[in-house]
mmCIF file of C-alpha atoms and ligand atoms in Angstrom:
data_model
loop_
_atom_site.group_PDB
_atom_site.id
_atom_site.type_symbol
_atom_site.label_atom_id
_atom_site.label_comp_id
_atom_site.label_asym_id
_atom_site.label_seq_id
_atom_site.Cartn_x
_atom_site.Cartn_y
_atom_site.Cartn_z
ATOM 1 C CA UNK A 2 -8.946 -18.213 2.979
ATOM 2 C CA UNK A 3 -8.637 -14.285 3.687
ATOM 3 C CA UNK A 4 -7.861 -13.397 7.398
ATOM 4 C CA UNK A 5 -9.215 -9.934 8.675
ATOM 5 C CA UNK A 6 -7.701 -7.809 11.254
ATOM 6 C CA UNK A 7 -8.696 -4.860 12.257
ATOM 7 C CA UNK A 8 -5.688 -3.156 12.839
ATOM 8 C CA UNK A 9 -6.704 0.699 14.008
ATOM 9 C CA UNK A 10 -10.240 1.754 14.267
ATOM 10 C CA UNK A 11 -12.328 1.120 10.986
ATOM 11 C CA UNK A 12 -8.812 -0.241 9.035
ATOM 12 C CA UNK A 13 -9.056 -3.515 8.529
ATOM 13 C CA UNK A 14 -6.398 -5.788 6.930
ATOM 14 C CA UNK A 15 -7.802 -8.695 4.974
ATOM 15 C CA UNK A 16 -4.955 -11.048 3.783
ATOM 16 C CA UNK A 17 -4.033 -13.348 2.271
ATOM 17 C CA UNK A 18 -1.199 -15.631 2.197
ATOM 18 C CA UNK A 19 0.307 -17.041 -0.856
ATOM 19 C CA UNK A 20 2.557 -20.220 -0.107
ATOM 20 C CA UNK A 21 4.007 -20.241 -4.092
ATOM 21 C CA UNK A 22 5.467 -16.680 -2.591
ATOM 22 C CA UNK A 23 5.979 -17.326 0.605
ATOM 23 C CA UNK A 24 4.247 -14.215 0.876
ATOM 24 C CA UNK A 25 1.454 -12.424 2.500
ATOM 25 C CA UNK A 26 -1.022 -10.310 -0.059
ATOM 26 C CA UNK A 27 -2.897 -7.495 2.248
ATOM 27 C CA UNK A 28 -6.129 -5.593 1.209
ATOM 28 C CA UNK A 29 -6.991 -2.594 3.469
ATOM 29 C CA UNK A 30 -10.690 -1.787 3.982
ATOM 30 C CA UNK A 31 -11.165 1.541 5.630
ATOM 31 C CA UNK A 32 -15.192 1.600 7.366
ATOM 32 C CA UNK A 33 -16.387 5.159 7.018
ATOM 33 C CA UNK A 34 -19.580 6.565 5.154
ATOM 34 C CA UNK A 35 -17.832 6.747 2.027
ATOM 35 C CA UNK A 36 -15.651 2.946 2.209
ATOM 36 C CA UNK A 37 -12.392 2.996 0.746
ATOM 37 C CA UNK A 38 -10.509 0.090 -0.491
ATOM 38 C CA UNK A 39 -6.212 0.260 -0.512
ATOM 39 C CA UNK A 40 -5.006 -2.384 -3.330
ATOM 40 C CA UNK A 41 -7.316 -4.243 -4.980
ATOM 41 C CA UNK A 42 -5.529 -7.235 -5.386
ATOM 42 C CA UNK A 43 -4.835 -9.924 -7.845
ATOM 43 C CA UNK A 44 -7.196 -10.681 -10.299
ATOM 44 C CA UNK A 45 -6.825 -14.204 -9.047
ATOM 45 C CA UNK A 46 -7.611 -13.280 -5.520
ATOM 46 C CA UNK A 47 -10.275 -10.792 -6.285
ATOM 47 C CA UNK A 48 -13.570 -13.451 -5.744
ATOM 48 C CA UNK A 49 -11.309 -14.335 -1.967
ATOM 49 C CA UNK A 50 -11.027 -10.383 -1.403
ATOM 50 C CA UNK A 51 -14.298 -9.521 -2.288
ATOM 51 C CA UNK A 52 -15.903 -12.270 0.073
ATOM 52 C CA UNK A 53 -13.671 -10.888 2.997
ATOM 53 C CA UNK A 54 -15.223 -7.557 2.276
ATOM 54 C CA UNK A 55 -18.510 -8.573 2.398
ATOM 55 C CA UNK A 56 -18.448 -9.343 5.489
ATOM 56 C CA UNK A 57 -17.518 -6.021 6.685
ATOM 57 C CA UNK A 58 -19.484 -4.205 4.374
ATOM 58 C CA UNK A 59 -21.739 -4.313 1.225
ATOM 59 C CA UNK A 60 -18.962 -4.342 -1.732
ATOM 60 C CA UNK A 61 -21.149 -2.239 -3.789
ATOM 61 C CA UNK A 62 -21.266 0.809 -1.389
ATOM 62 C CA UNK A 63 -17.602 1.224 -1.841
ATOM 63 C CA UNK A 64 -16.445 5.073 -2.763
ATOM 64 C CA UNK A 65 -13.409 5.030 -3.373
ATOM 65 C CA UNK A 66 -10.382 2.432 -4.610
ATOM 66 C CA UNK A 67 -6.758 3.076 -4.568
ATOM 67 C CA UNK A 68 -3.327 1.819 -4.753
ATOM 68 C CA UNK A 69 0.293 2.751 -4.586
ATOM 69 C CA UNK A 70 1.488 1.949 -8.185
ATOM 70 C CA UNK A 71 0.350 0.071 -11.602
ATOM 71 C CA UNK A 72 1.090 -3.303 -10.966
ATOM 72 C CA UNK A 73 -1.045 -6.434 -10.589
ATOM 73 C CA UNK A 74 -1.025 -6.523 -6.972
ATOM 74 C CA UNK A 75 -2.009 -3.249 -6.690
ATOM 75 C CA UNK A 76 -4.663 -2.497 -8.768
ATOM 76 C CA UNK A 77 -5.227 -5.822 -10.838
ATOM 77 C CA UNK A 78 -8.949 -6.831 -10.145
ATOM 78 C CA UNK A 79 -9.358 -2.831 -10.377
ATOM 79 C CA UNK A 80 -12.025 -3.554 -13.432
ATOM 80 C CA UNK A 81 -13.835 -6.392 -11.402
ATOM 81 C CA UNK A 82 -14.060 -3.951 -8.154
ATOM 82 C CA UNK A 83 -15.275 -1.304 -10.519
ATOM 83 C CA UNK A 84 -18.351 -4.030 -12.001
ATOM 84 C CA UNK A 85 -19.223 -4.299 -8.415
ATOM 85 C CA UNK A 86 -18.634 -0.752 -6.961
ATOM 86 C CA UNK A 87 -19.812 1.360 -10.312
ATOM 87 C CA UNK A 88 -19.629 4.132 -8.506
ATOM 88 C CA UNK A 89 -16.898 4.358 -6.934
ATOM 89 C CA UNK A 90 -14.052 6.392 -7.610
ATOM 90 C CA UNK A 91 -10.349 5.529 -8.660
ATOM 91 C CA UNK A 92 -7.803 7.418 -6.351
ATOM 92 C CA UNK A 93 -4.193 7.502 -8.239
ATOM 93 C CA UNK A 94 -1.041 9.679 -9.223
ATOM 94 C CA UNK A 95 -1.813 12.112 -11.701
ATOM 95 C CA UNK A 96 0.897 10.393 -13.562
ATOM 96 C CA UNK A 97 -0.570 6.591 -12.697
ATOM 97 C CA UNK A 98 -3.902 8.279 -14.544
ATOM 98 C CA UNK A 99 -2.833 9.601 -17.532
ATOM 99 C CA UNK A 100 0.018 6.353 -18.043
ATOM 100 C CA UNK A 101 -1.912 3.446 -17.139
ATOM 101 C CA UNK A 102 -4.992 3.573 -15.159
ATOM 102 C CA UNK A 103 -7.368 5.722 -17.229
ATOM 103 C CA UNK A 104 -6.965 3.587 -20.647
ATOM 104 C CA UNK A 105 -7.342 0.589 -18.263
ATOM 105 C CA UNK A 106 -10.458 1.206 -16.449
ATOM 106 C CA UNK A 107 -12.204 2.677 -20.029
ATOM 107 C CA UNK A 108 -12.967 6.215 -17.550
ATOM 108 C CA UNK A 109 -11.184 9.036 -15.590
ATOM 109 C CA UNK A 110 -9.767 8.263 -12.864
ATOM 110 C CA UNK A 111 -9.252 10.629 -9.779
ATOM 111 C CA UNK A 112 -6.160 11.859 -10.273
ATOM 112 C CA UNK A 113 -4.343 13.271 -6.781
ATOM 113 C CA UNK A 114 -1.794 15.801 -6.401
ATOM 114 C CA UNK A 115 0.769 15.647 -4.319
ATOM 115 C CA UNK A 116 -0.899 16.819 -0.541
ATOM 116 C CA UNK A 117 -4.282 17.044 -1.884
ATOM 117 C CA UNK A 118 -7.092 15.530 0.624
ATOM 118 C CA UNK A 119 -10.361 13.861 0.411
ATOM 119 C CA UNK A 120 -12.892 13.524 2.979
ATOM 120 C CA UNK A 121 -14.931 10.162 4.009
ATOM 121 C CA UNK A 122 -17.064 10.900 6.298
ATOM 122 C CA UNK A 123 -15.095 10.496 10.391
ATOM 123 C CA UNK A 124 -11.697 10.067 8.094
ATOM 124 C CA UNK A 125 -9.464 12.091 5.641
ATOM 125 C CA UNK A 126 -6.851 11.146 3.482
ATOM 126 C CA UNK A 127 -3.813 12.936 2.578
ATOM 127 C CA UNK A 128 -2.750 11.771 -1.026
ATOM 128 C CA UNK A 129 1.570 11.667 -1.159
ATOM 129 C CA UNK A 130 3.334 11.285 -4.102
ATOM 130 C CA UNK A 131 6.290 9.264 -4.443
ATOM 131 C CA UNK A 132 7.969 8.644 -7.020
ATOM 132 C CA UNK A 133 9.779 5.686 -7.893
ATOM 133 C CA UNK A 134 8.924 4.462 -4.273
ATOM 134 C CA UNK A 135 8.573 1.929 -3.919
ATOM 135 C CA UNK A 136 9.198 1.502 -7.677
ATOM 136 C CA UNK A 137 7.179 2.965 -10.627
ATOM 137 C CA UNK A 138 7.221 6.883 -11.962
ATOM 138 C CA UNK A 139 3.661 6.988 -11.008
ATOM 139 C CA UNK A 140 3.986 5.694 -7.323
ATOM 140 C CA UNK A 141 2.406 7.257 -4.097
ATOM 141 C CA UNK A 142 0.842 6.401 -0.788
ATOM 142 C CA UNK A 143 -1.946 7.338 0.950
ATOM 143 C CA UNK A 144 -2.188 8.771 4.992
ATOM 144 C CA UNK A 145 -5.205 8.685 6.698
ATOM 145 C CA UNK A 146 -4.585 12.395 8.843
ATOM 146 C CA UNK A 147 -7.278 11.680 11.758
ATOM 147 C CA UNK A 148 -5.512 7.961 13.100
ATOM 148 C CA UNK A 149 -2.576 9.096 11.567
ATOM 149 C CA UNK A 150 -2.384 5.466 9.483
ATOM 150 C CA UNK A 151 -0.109 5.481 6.296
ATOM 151 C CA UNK A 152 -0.880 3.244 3.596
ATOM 152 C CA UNK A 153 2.257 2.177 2.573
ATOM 153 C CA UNK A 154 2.497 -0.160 -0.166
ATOM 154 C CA UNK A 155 5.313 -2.410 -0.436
ATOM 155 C CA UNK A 156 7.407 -0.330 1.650
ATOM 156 C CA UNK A 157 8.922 -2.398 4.911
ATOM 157 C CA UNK A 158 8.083 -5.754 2.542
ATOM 158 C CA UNK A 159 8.369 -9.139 4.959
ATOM 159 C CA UNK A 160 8.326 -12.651 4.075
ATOM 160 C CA UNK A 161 6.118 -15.429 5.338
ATOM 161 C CA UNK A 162 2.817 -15.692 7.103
ATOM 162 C CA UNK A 163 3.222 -13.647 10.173
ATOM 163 C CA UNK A 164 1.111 -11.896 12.437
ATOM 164 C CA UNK A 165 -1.186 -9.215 11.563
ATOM 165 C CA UNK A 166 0.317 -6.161 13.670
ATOM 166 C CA UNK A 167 3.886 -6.015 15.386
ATOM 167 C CA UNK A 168 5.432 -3.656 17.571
ATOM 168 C CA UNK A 169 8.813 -5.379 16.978
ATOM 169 C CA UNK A 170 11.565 -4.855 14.701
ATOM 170 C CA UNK A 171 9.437 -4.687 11.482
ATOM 171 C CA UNK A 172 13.141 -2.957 9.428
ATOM 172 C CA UNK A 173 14.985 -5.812 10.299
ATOM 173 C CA UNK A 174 12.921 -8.617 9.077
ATOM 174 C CA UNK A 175 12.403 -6.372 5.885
ATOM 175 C CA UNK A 176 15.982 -5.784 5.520
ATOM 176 C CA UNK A 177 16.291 -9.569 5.549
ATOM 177 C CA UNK A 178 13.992 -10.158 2.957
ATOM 178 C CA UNK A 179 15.030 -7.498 0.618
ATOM 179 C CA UNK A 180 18.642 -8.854 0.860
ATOM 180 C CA UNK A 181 16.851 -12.682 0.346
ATOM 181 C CA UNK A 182 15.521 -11.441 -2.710
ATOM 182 C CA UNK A 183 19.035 -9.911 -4.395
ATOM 183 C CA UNK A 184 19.691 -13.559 -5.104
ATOM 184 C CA UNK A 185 17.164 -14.323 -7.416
ATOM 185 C CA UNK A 186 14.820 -13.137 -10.131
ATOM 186 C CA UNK A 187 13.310 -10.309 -7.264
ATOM 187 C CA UNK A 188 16.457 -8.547 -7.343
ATOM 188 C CA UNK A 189 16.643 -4.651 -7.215
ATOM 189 C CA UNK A 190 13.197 -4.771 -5.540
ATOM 190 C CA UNK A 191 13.528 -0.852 -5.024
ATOM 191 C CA UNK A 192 15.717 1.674 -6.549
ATOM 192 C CA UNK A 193 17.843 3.942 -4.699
ATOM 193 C CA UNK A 194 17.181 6.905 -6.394
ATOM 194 C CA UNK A 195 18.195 10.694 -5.832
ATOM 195 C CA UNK A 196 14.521 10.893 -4.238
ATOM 196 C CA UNK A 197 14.463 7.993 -1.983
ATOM 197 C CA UNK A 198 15.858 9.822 1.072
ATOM 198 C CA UNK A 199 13.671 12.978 0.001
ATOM 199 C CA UNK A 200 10.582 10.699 -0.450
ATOM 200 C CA UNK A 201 11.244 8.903 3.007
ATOM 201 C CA UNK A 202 11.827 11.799 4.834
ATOM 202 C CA UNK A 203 8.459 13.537 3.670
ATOM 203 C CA UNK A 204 6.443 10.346 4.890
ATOM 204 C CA UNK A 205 7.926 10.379 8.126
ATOM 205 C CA UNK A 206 7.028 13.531 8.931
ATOM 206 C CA UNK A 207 4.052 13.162 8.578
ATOM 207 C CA UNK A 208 4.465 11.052 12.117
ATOM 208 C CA UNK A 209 2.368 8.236 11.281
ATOM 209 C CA UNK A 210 1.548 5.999 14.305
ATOM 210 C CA UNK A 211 0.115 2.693 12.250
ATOM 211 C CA UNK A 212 2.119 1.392 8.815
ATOM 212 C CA UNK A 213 -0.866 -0.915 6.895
ATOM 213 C CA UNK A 214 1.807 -3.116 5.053
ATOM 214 C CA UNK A 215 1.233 -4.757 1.717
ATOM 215 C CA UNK A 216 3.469 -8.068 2.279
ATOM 216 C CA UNK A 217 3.853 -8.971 5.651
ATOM 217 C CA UNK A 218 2.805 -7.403 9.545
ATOM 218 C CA UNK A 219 1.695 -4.031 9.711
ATOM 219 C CA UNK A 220 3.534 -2.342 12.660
ATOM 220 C CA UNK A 221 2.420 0.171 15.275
ATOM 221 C CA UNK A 222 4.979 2.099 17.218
ATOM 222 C CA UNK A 223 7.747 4.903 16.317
ATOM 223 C CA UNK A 224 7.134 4.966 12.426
ATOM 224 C CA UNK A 225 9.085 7.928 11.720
ATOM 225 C CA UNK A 226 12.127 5.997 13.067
ATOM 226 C CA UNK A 227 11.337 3.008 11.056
ATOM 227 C CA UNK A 228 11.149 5.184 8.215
ATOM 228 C CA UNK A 229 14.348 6.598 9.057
ATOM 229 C CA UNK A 230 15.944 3.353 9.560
ATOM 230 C CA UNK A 231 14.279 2.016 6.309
ATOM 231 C CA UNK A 232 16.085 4.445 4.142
ATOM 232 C CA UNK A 233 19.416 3.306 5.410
ATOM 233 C CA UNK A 234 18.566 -0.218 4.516
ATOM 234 C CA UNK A 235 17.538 0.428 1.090
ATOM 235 C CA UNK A 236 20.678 2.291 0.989
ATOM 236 C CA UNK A 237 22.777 -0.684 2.054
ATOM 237 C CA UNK A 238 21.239 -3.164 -0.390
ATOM 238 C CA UNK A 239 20.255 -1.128 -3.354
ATOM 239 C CA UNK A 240 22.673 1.721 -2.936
ATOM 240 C CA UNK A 241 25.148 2.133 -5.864
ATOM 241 C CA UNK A 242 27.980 0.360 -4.332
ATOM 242 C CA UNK A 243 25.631 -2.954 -3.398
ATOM 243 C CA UNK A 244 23.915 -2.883 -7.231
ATOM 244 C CA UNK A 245 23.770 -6.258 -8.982
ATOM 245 C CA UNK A 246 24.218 -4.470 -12.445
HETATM 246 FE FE1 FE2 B 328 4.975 -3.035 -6.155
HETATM 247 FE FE1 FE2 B 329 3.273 -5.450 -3.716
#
């Protein structure tokens, strides 16, 4: 069963906790005139995901649907949101459109820039592009400018079915699980790329004051430092000298 949280005005998380993981799935409905939906989910969880958003809001009046990167988490009930939510609009890398997403939703999808902005109504989002951060040529993010919320994908990744929001140390427990998963098949979860400070850096200027998390709490506090502090942890476990290959 999905649990909702409204973690900043009109954001709310609706997750979902997968014990064959040990690992949260969130879905981030932003309330505005024109809703938006962050990650669509699994196709598996989409009939779960779609009930939680009912309750918030008519599914069908959704405007616009995006997601970080091509990968099943992300975007894989995209086609079932879109049978729901005709209307709405796909928000993606211009790379994400051209590689993946416009031969898989049969349409063009609304491919961002890096910096460009679209209006919902009270809220506006600031597209980023990322690449290869988390993972994927055609990742990004997404920061809503007026609550100053970033959308951050799997960035600052936790284990286990915790609490919606934290304050705490959101890096460490991250750290932890990134250096959990070098063991097994998870490994190399991120790679530490020539952009990955660059990338970083960008988002934390941006001074975000809420992180909506993919897997695990979403954290409110100094995000810039956590960003800062992120980078050097994804330096110390996927850095060159800490590869597993
Ligand atoms: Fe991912
Ligand atoms: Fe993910």
């Amino acid at each position: 069963m999905a649990k909702t949280t409204e973690i900043a005005p009109d954001i709310y998380r609706i997750s979902i906790f997968a014990p064959w993981g040990d690992l949260q799935f969130n879905h981030f409905l932003i309330k505005d005139q024109e809703p938006v939906l962050f990650h669509t989910g699994l196709r598996g969880m989409f009939a779960e995901v779609r009930e939680a958003v009912s309750e918030l809001s008519d599914p069908s009046d959704l405007r616009h649907i995006s997601f970080s990167h091509f990968e099943s988490d992300e975007c894989g009930a995209l086609n079932e949101w879109l049978a729901v939510a005709p209307q709405a609009d796909v928000v993606c890398s211009q790379v994400g459109a051209i590689v993946s997403v416009n031969d898989f939703i049969g349409r063009e999808a609304r491919a961002l820039a890096d910096g460009e902005l679209f209006v919902t109504g009270k809220y506006r989002f600031r597209y980023c592009q990322t690449p290869h951060l988390p993972h994927g040529w055609d990742a990004g993010v997404l920061f809503e400018e007026t609550q100053k919320t970033l959308l951050c994908s799997d960035l600052f990744h936790q284990t286990g079915d915790v609490e919606p929001l934290t304050e705490s140390d959101v890096v460490g427990r991250s750290h932890q699980a990134m250096l959990n998963y070098q063991g097994g098949i998870l490994a190399d979860y991120v790679p530490y790329t020539c952009l990955t400070s660059k990338n970083l850096q960008k988002l934390a200027e941006l001074k975000p004051k809420t992180l909506a998390i993919m897997h695990g709490s979403s954290f409110r506090g100094d995000c810039a430092g956590a960003l800062a502090e992120l980078d050097q942890a994804f330096k110390q476990v996927f850095g060159r000298e800490n590869a597993t290959k």
